[in-house]
Coordinates of C-alpha atoms and ligand atoms in Angstrom, one line a residue:
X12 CA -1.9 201.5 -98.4
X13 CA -1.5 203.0 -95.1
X14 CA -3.5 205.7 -94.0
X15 CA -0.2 207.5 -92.0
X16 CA 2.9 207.3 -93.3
X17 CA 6.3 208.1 -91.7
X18 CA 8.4 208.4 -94.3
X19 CA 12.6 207.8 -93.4
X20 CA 15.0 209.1 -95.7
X21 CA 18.5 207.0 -95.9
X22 CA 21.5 208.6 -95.3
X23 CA 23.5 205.0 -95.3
X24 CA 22.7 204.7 -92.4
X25 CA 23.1 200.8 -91.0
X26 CA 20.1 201.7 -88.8
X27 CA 17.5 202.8 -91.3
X28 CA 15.7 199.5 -91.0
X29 CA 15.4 199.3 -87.3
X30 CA 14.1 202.7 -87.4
X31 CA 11.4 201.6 -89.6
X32 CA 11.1 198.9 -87.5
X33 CA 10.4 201.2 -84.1
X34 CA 7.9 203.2 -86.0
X35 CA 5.8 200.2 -87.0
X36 CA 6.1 199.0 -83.6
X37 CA 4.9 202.5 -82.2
X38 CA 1.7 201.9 -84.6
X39 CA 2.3 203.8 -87.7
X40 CA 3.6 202.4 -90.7
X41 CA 6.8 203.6 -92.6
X42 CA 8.6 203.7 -95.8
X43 CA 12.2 204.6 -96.2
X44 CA 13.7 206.2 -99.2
X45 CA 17.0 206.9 -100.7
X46 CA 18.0 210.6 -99.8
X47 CA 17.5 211.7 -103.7
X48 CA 14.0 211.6 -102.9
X49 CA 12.8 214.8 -104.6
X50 CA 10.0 216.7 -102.6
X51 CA 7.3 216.5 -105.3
X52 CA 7.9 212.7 -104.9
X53 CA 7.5 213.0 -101.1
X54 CA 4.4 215.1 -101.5
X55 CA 3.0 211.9 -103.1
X56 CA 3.6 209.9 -100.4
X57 CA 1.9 212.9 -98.1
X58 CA 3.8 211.5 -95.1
X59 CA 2.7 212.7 -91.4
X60 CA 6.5 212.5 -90.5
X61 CA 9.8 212.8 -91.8
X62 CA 12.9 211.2 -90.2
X63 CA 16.3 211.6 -91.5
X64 CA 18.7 208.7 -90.9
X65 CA 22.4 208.7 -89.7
X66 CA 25.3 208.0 -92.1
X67 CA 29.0 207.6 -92.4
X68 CA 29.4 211.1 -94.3
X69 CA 30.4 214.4 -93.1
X70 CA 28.5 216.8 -94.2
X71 CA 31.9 219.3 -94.0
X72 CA 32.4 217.4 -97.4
X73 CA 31.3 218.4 -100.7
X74 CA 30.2 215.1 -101.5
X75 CA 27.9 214.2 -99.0
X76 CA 24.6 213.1 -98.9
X77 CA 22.3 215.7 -98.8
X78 CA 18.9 215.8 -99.5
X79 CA 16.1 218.8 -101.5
X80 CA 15.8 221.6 -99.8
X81 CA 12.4 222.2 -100.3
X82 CA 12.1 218.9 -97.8
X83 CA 12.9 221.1 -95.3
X84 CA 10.0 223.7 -96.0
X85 CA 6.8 222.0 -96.8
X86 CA 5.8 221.9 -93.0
X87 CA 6.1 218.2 -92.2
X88 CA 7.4 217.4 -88.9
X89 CA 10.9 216.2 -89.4
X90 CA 13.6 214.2 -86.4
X91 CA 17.2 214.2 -87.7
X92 CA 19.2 211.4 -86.1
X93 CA 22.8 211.5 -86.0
X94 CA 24.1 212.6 -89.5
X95 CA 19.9 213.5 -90.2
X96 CA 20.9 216.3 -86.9
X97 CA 24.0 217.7 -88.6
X98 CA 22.5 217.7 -91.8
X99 CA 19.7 219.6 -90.8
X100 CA 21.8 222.0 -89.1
X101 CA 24.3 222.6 -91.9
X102 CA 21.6 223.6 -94.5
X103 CA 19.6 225.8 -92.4
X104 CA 22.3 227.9 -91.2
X105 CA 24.2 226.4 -88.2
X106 CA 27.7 225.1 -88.5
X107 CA 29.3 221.1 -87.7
X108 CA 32.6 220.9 -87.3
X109 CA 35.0 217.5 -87.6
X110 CA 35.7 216.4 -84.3
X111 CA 39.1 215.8 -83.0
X112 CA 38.0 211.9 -82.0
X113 CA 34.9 210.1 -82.4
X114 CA 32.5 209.7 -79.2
X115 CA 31.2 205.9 -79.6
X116 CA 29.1 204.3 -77.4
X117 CA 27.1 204.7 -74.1
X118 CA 27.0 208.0 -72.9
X119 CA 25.0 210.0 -70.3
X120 CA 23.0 213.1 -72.1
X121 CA 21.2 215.5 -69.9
X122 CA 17.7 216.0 -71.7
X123 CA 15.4 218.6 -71.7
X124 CA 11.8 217.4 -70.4
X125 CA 10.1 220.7 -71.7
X126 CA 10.7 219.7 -75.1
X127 CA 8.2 217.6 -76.1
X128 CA 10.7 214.9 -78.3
X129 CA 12.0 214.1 -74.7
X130 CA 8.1 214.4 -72.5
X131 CA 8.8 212.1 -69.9
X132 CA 12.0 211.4 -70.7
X133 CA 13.7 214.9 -69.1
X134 CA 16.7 214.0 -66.7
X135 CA 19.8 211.9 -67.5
X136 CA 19.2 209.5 -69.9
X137 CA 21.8 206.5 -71.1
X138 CA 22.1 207.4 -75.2
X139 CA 24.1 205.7 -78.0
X140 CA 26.4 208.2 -79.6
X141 CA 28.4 206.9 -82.8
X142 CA 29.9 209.9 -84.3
X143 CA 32.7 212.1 -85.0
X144 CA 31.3 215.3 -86.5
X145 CA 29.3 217.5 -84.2
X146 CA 27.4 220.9 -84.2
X147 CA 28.8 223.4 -82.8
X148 CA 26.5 226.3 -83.4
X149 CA 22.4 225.6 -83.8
X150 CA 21.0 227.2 -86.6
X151 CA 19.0 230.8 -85.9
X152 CA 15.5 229.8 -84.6
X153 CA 16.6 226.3 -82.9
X154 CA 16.9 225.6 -79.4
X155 CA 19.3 223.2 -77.9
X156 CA 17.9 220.4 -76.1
X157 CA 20.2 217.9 -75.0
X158 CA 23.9 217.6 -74.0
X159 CA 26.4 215.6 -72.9
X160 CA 29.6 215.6 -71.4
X161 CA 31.4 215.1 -75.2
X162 CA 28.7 217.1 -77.2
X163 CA 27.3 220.3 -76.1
X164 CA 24.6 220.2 -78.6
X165 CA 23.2 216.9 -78.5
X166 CA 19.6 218.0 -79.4
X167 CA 17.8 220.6 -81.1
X168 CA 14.3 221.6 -81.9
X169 CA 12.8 224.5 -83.5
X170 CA 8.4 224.1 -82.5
X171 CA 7.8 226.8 -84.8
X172 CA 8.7 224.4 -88.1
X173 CA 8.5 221.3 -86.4
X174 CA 12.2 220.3 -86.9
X175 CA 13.8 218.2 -84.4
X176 CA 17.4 216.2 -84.0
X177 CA 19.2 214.2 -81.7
X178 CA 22.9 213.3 -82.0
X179 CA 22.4 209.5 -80.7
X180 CA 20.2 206.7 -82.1
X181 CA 17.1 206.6 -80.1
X182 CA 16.5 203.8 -82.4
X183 CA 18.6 201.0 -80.4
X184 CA 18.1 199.4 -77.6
X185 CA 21.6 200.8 -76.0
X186 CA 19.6 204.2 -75.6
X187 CA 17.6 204.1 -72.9
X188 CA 13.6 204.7 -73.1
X189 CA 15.0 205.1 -77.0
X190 CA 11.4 204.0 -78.3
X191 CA 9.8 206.4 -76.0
X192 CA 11.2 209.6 -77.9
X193 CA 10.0 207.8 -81.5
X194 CA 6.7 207.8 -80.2
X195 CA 6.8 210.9 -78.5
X196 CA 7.9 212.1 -82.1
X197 CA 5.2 210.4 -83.9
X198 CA 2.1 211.4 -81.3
X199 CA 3.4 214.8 -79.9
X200 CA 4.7 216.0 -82.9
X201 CA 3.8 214.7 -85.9
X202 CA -0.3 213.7 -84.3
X203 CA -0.2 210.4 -85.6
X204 CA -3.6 208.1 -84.6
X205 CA -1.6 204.7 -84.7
X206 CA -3.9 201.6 -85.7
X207 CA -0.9 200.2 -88.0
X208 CA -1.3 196.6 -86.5
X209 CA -0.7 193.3 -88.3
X210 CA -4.9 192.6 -87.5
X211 CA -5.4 195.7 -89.4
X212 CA -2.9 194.8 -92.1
X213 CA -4.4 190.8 -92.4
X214 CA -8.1 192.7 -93.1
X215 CA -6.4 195.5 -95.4
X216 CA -5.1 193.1 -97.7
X217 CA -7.2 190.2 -97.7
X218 CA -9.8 193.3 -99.3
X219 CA -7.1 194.5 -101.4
X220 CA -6.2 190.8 -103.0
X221 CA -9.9 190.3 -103.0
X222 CA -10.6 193.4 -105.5
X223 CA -7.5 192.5 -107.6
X224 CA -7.9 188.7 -107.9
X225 CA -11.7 188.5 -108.5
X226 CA -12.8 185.0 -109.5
X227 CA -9.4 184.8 -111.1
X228 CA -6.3 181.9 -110.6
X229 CA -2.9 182.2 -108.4
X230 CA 0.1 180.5 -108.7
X231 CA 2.9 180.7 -105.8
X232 CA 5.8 178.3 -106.1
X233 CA 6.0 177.1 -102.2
X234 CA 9.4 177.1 -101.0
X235 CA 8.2 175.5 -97.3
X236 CA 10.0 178.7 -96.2
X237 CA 8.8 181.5 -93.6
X238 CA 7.9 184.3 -96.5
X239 CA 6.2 182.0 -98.9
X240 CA 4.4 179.9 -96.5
X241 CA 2.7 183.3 -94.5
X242 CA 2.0 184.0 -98.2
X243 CA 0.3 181.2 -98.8
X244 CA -1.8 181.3 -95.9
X245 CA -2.7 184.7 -96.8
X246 CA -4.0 184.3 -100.1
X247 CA -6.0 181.0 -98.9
X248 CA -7.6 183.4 -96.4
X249 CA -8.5 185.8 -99.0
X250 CA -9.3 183.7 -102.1
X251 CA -10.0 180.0 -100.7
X252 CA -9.8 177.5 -103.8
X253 CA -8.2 180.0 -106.4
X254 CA -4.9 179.4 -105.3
X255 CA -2.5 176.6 -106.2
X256 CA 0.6 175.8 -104.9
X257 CA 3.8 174.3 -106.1
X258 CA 6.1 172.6 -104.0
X259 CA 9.3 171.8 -106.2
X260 CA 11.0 169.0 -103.7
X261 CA 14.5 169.0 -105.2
X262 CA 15.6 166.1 -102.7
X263 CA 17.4 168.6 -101.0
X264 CA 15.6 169.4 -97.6
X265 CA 15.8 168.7 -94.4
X266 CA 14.9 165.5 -92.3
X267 CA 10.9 164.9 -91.9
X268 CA 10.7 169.0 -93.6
X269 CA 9.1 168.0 -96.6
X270 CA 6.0 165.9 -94.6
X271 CA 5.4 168.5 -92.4
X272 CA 5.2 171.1 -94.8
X273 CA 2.8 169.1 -96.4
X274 CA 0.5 168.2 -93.4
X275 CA 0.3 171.8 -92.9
X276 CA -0.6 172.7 -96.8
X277 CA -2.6 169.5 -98.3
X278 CA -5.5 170.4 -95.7
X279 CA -5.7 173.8 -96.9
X280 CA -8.2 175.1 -99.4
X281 CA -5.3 175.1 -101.5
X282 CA -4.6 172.9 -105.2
X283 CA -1.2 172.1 -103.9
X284 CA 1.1 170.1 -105.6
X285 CA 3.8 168.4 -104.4
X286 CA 6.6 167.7 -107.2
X287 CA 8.8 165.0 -106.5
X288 CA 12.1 166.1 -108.5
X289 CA 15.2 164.8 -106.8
X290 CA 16.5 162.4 -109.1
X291 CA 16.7 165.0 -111.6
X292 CA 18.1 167.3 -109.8
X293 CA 21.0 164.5 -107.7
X294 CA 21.7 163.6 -111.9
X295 CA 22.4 167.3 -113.1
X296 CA 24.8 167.9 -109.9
X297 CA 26.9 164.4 -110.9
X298 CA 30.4 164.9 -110.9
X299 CA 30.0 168.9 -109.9
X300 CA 32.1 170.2 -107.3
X301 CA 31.8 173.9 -107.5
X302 CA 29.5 175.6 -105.0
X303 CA 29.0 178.6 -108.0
X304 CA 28.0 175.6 -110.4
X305 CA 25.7 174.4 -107.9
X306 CA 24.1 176.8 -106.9
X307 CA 23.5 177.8 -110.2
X308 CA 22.2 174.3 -112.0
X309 CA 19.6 174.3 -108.9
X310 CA 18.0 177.6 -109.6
X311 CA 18.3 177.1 -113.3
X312 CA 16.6 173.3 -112.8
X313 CA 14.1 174.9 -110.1
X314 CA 12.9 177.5 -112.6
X315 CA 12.6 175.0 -115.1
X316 CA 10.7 172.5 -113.5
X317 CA 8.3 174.5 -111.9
X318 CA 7.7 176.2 -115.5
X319 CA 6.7 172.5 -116.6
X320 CA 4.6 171.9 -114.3
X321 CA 2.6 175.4 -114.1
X322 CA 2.6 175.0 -117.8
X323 CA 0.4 171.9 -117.4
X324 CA -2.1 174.0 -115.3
X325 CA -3.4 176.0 -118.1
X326 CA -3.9 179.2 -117.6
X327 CA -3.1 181.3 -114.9
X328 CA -4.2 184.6 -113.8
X329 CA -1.2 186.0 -111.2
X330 CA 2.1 184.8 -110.2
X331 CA 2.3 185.5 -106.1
X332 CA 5.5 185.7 -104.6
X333 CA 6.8 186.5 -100.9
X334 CA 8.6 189.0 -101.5
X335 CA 9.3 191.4 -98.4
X336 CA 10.3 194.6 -97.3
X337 CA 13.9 194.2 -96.4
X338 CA 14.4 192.4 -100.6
X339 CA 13.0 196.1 -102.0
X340 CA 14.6 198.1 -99.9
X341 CA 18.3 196.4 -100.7
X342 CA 17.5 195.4 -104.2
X343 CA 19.8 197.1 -106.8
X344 CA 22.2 198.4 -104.0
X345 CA 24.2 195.0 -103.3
X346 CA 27.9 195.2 -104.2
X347 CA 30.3 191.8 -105.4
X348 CA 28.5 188.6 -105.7
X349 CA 29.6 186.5 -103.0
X350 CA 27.2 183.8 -103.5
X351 CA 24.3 183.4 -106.3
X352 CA 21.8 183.3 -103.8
X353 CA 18.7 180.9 -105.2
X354 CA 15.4 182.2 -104.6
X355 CA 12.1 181.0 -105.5
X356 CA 11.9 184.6 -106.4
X357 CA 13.3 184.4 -109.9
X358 CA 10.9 182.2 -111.4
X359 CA 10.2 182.5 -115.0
X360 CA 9.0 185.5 -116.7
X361 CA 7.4 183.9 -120.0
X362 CA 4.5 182.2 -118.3
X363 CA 2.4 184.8 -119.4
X364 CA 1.3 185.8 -116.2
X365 CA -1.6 189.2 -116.1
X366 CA 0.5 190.4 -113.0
X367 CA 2.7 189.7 -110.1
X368 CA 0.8 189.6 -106.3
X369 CA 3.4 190.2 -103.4
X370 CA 1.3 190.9 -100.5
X371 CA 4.2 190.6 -97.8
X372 CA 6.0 193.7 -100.5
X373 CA 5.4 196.1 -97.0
X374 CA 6.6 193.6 -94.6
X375 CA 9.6 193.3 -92.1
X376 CA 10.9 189.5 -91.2
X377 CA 8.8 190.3 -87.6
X378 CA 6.2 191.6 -88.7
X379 CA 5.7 188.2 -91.5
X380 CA 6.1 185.9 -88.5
X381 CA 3.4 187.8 -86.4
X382 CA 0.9 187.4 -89.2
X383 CA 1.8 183.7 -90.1
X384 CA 0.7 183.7 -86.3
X385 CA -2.4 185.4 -86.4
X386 CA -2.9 182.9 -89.9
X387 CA -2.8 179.7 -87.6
X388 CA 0.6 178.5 -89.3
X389 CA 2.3 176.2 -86.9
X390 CA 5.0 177.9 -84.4
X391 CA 7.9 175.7 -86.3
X392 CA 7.2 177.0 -89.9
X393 CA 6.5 180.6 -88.6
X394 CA 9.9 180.7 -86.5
X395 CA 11.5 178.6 -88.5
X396 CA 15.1 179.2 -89.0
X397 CA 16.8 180.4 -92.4
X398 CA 17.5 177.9 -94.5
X399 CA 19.2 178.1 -98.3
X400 CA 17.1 177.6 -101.1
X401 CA 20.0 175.0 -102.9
X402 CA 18.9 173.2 -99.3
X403 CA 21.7 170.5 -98.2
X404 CA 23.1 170.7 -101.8
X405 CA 25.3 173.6 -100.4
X406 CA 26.1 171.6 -97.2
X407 CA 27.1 168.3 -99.2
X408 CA 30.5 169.7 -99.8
X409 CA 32.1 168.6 -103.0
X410 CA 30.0 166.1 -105.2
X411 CA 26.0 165.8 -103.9
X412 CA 24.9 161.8 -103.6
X413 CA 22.3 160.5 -102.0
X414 CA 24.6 158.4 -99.7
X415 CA 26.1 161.6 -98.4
X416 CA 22.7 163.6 -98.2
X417 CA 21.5 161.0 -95.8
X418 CA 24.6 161.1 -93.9
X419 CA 23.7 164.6 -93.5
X420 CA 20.3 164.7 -92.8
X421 CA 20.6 162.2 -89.9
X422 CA 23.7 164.3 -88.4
X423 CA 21.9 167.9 -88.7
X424 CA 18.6 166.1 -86.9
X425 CA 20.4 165.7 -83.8
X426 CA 22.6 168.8 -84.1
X427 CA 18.9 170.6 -84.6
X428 CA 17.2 168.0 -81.5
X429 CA 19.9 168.9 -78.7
X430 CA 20.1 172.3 -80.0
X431 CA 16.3 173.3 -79.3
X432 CA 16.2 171.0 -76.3
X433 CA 18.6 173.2 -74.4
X434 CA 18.1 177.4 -73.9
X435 CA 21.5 178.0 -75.8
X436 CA 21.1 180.8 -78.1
X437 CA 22.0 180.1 -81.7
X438 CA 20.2 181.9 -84.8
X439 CA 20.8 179.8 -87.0
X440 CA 22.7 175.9 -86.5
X441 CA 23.2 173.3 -89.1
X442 CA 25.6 170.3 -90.0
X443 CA 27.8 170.1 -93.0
X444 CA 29.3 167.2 -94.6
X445 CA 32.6 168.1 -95.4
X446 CA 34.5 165.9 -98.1
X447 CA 37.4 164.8 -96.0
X448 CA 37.7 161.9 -94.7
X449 CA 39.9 160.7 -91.4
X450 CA 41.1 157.8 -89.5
X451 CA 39.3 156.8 -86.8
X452 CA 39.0 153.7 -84.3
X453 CA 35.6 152.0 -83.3
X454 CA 36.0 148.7 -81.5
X455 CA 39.3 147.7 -81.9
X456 CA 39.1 148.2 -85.7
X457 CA 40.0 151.1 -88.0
X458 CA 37.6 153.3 -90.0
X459 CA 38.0 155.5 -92.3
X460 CA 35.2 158.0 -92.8
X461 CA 33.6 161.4 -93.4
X462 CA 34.8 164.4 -91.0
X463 CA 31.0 166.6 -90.1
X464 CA 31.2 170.0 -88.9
X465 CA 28.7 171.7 -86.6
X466 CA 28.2 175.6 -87.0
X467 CA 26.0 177.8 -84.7
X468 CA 26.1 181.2 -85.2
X469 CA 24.8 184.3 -83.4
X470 CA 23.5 187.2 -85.8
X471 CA 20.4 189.5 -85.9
X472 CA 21.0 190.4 -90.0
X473 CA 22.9 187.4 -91.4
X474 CA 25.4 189.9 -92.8
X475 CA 27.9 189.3 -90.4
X476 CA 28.0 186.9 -87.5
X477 CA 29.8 185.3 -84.5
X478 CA 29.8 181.9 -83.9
X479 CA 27.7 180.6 -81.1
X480 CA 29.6 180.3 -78.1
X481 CA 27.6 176.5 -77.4
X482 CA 28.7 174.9 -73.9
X483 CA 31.2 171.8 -74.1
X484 CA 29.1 169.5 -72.4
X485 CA 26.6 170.2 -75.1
X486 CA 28.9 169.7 -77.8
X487 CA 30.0 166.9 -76.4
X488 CA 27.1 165.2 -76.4
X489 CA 26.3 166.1 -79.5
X490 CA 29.3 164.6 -81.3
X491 CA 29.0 161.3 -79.5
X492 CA 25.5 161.3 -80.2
X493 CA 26.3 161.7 -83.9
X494 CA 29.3 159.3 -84.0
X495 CA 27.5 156.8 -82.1
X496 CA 24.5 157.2 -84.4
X497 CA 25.2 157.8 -87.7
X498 CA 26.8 155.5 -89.8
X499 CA 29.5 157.4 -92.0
X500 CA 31.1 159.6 -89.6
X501 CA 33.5 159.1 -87.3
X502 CA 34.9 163.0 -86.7
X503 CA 32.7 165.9 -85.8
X504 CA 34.7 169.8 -85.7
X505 CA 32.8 172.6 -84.4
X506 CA 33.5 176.1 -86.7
X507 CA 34.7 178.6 -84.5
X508 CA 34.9 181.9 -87.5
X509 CA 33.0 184.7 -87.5
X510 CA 31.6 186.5 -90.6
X511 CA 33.6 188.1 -92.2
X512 CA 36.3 186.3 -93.5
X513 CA 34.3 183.0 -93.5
X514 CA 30.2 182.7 -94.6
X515 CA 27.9 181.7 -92.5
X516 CA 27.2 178.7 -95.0
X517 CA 29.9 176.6 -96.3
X518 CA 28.8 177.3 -100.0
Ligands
LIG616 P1 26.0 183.4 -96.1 O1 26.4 182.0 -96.3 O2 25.9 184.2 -97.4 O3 24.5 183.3 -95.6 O4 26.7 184.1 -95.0 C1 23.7 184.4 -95.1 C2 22.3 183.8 -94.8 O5 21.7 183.5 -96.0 C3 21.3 182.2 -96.0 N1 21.5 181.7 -97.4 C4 20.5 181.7 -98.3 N2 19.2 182.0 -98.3 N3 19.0 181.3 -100.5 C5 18.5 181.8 -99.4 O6 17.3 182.1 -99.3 C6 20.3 181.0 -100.7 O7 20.8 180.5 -101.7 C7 21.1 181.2 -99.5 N4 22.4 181.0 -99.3 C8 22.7 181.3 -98.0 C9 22.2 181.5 -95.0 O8 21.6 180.3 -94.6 C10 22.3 182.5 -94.0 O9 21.2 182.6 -93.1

């Protein structure tokens, strides 16, 4: 799609995706691979660059990650980070020995400006080490370029071949001027022109949906979320008319969230079609207490309906989805099932659709918002925060009712009205109903009524999280603002757990 690829090669490295990330934002689009990646493969790709990721292996063990030789010899600039260095310096002749402890964290490295990884950047430089193996002797033809007080190889770089490492992550922000040597790596070394912008990437594919599409039809089931909104908006941009929408309202979303995601879509050139479903879905979930259970009647009634009603369409052409780059790259690798997560992804196969269109397939979570941007979608949809796709059905806990899903909804409003009013940093915030109840006093009489608890958490990947250290005097208000307000609850609890052991949601 792109015409310069950098391609990364994983390692298991937890930073693979932010150094993706860097290289998009230094103007040059990347893939990243698993490390079995044979070289005829990355011949295909014909990639301008090659980075090799850091991992948790060793590569003093026989069963670590390594990667095809021949990578190594087809004259592509390559930058080995971390365990990409000590990889590249085990299979081309130098040795890495298993430290006695790990060096982890901030670190001053002394790096060598003549070297043109580190042009501008010579001096002492703040770096990120994580590690516990180090080399010990470059291999013949490499120079060293970098040190630090812990590592006496840091760097190395051979010009002649074009192969380059660097013990720390230039990748995070902890390293200082980190995105510096990227791009130093991408224009120095590898030549790249840039020009990977999301402008570029808006024209690209509103030619290449164009070409595929034709005069043909597109369905996308419309979740209201970020992915399939920017979709969406896309594919209106591209082929304006030939796209309908369906907006399966399961009765489960937020307050006001299912107007305003139809003021935004209803003026489009859109067919969009708003299905009103809750009472079938509230009837299915009667007497069901198990999150599993719900989670998995919702998707299976999701699927359903929106089969129904794309059955009364007649035919259609494509199925368009929002798929994005972060769902390729860990599909197939996730471990235990914690939770059945519901996405409007696994829609039905038998609709006899001529193909699938996932124009966001390339995408990072940034890069979709930016281009929802430059599509005119409102600031709130674009930045809008996560939210399930079982909605407040997962937040109900115990048996869903409407009674308790109003409760809800009026109790998260204000959580979500004091929390954006105020510059206290929470990446995701939300109510839950929990099914307790407890004895309170209002007047001078007693009541008896649902416990609510707030969660805020601070995260940048959702896998794990802290919870939101939120001021008292803004808790505080909060709570008497709900208790005051909201009929139904007379206790509000503020989850202090991180994740792991708890979830961020409840469900
Ligand atoms: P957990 O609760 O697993 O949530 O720690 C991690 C992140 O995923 C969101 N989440 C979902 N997103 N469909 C989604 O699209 C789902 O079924 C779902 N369940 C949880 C959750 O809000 C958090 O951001």
């Amino acid at each position: 799609m792109a015409s310069e690829t950098v391609l990364i090669i994983d390692f298991g490295g937890q930073y693979k995706e932010l150094i993706a990330r860097r290289v998009r934002e230094c103007g040059v689009y990347s893939v990243i691979k698993p490390h079995t990646i044979s070289a005829a493969d990355v011949s295909k790709i014909a990639p301008i660059g090659i980075i090799f990721t850091g991992g948790p292996g060793s590569v003093t063990q026989d069963d670590a990650p390594t990667c095809d030789p021949k990578i190594l010899e087809m004259g592509i600039p390559v930058l080995g980070i971390c365990y990409g260095m000590q990889l590249i310096c085990h299979m081309m002749g130098g040795v890495v020995a298993s430290g006695e402890k790990s060096e982890y964290g901030t670190v001053l490295a002394e790096l060598r400006g003549d070297c043109p990884l580190f042009y501008g950047q010579g001096g002492q430089r703040r770096v990120l080490m994580s590690h516990t193996d180090m080399v010990t002797v470059a291999p013949p033809g490499f120079d060293v370029t970098a040190k630090s007080a812990q590592c006496m190889i840091a760097g190395i770089e051979n010009r002649d071949s074009s192969i380059y490492g660097v013990q720390f992550h230039p990748e995070v922000e902890n390293t200082q001027n980190g995105t510096e040597i990227i791009r130093n790596f991408l224009y120095r070394i590898c030549s790249a022109k840039g020009g990977y912008t999301m402008e570029n990437y808006l024209s690209e594919q509103i030619k290449l949906i164009k070409e595929r599409v034709g005069d043909k039809k597109v369905l996308l089931a419309l979740s209201g979320g970020v992915d399939s909104s920017v979709c969406a908006a896309l594919l209106e941009r591209a082929i304006p008319g030939q796209l309908t929408c369906i907006y399966v309202d399961h009765g489960f979303m937020r307050k006001n969230e299912t107007d305003e995601i139809r003021r935004v879509f209803e003026k489009k050139n859109i067919n969009f079609r708003w299905i009103d479903a809750s009472d079938r879905f509230i009837s299915k979930l009667a007497g069901v207490t198990s999150p599993e259970a719900k989670r998995k009647i919702i998707g299976e009634q999701f699927a359903r309906v929106f089969e129904e009603e794309a059955t009364k369409l007649g035919h259609i052409d494509f199925l368009a989805q929002g798929t994005i780059y972060p769902d390729v790259v860990e599909s197939g690798t996730n471990s235990a099932v914690i939770k059945s997560h519901h996405n409007v992804g696994g829609l039905p196969e038998k609709l006899g659709f001529e193909g699938v269109i996932e124009p966001l397939r390339a995408l990072f979570k940034d890069e979709v918002r930016r281009l929802g941007l430059l599509l005119g979608l409102p600031k709130k949809l674009v930045f809008r925060q996560p939210f399930p796709g079982p909605g407040l059905a997962i937040r109900v806990i115990g048996e869903v009712t409407r009674e308790k899903l109003n409760i809800l909804r009026e109790a998260d409003a204000i959580l979500r009205e004091e929390m954006s009013s105020t510059r206290t940093r929470a990446d995701q915030y939300f109510a839950v109903l929990t099914d307790t109840k407890s004895v309170g006093v209002m007047g001078d009489c007693r009541t008896y009524e649902y416990v609510l608890a707030l969660r805020a958490v601070r995260t940048t990947d959702f896998m794990t999280c802290e919870f939101a250290r939120i001021p008292y005097g803004l808790l505080s208000k909060i709570s008497s603002r709900i208790t005051n307000e909201v009929p139904g609850i007379n206790r509000v609890v503020f989850d202090i757990t991180s994740k792991p052991p708890a979830t961020i949601e409840w469900e």
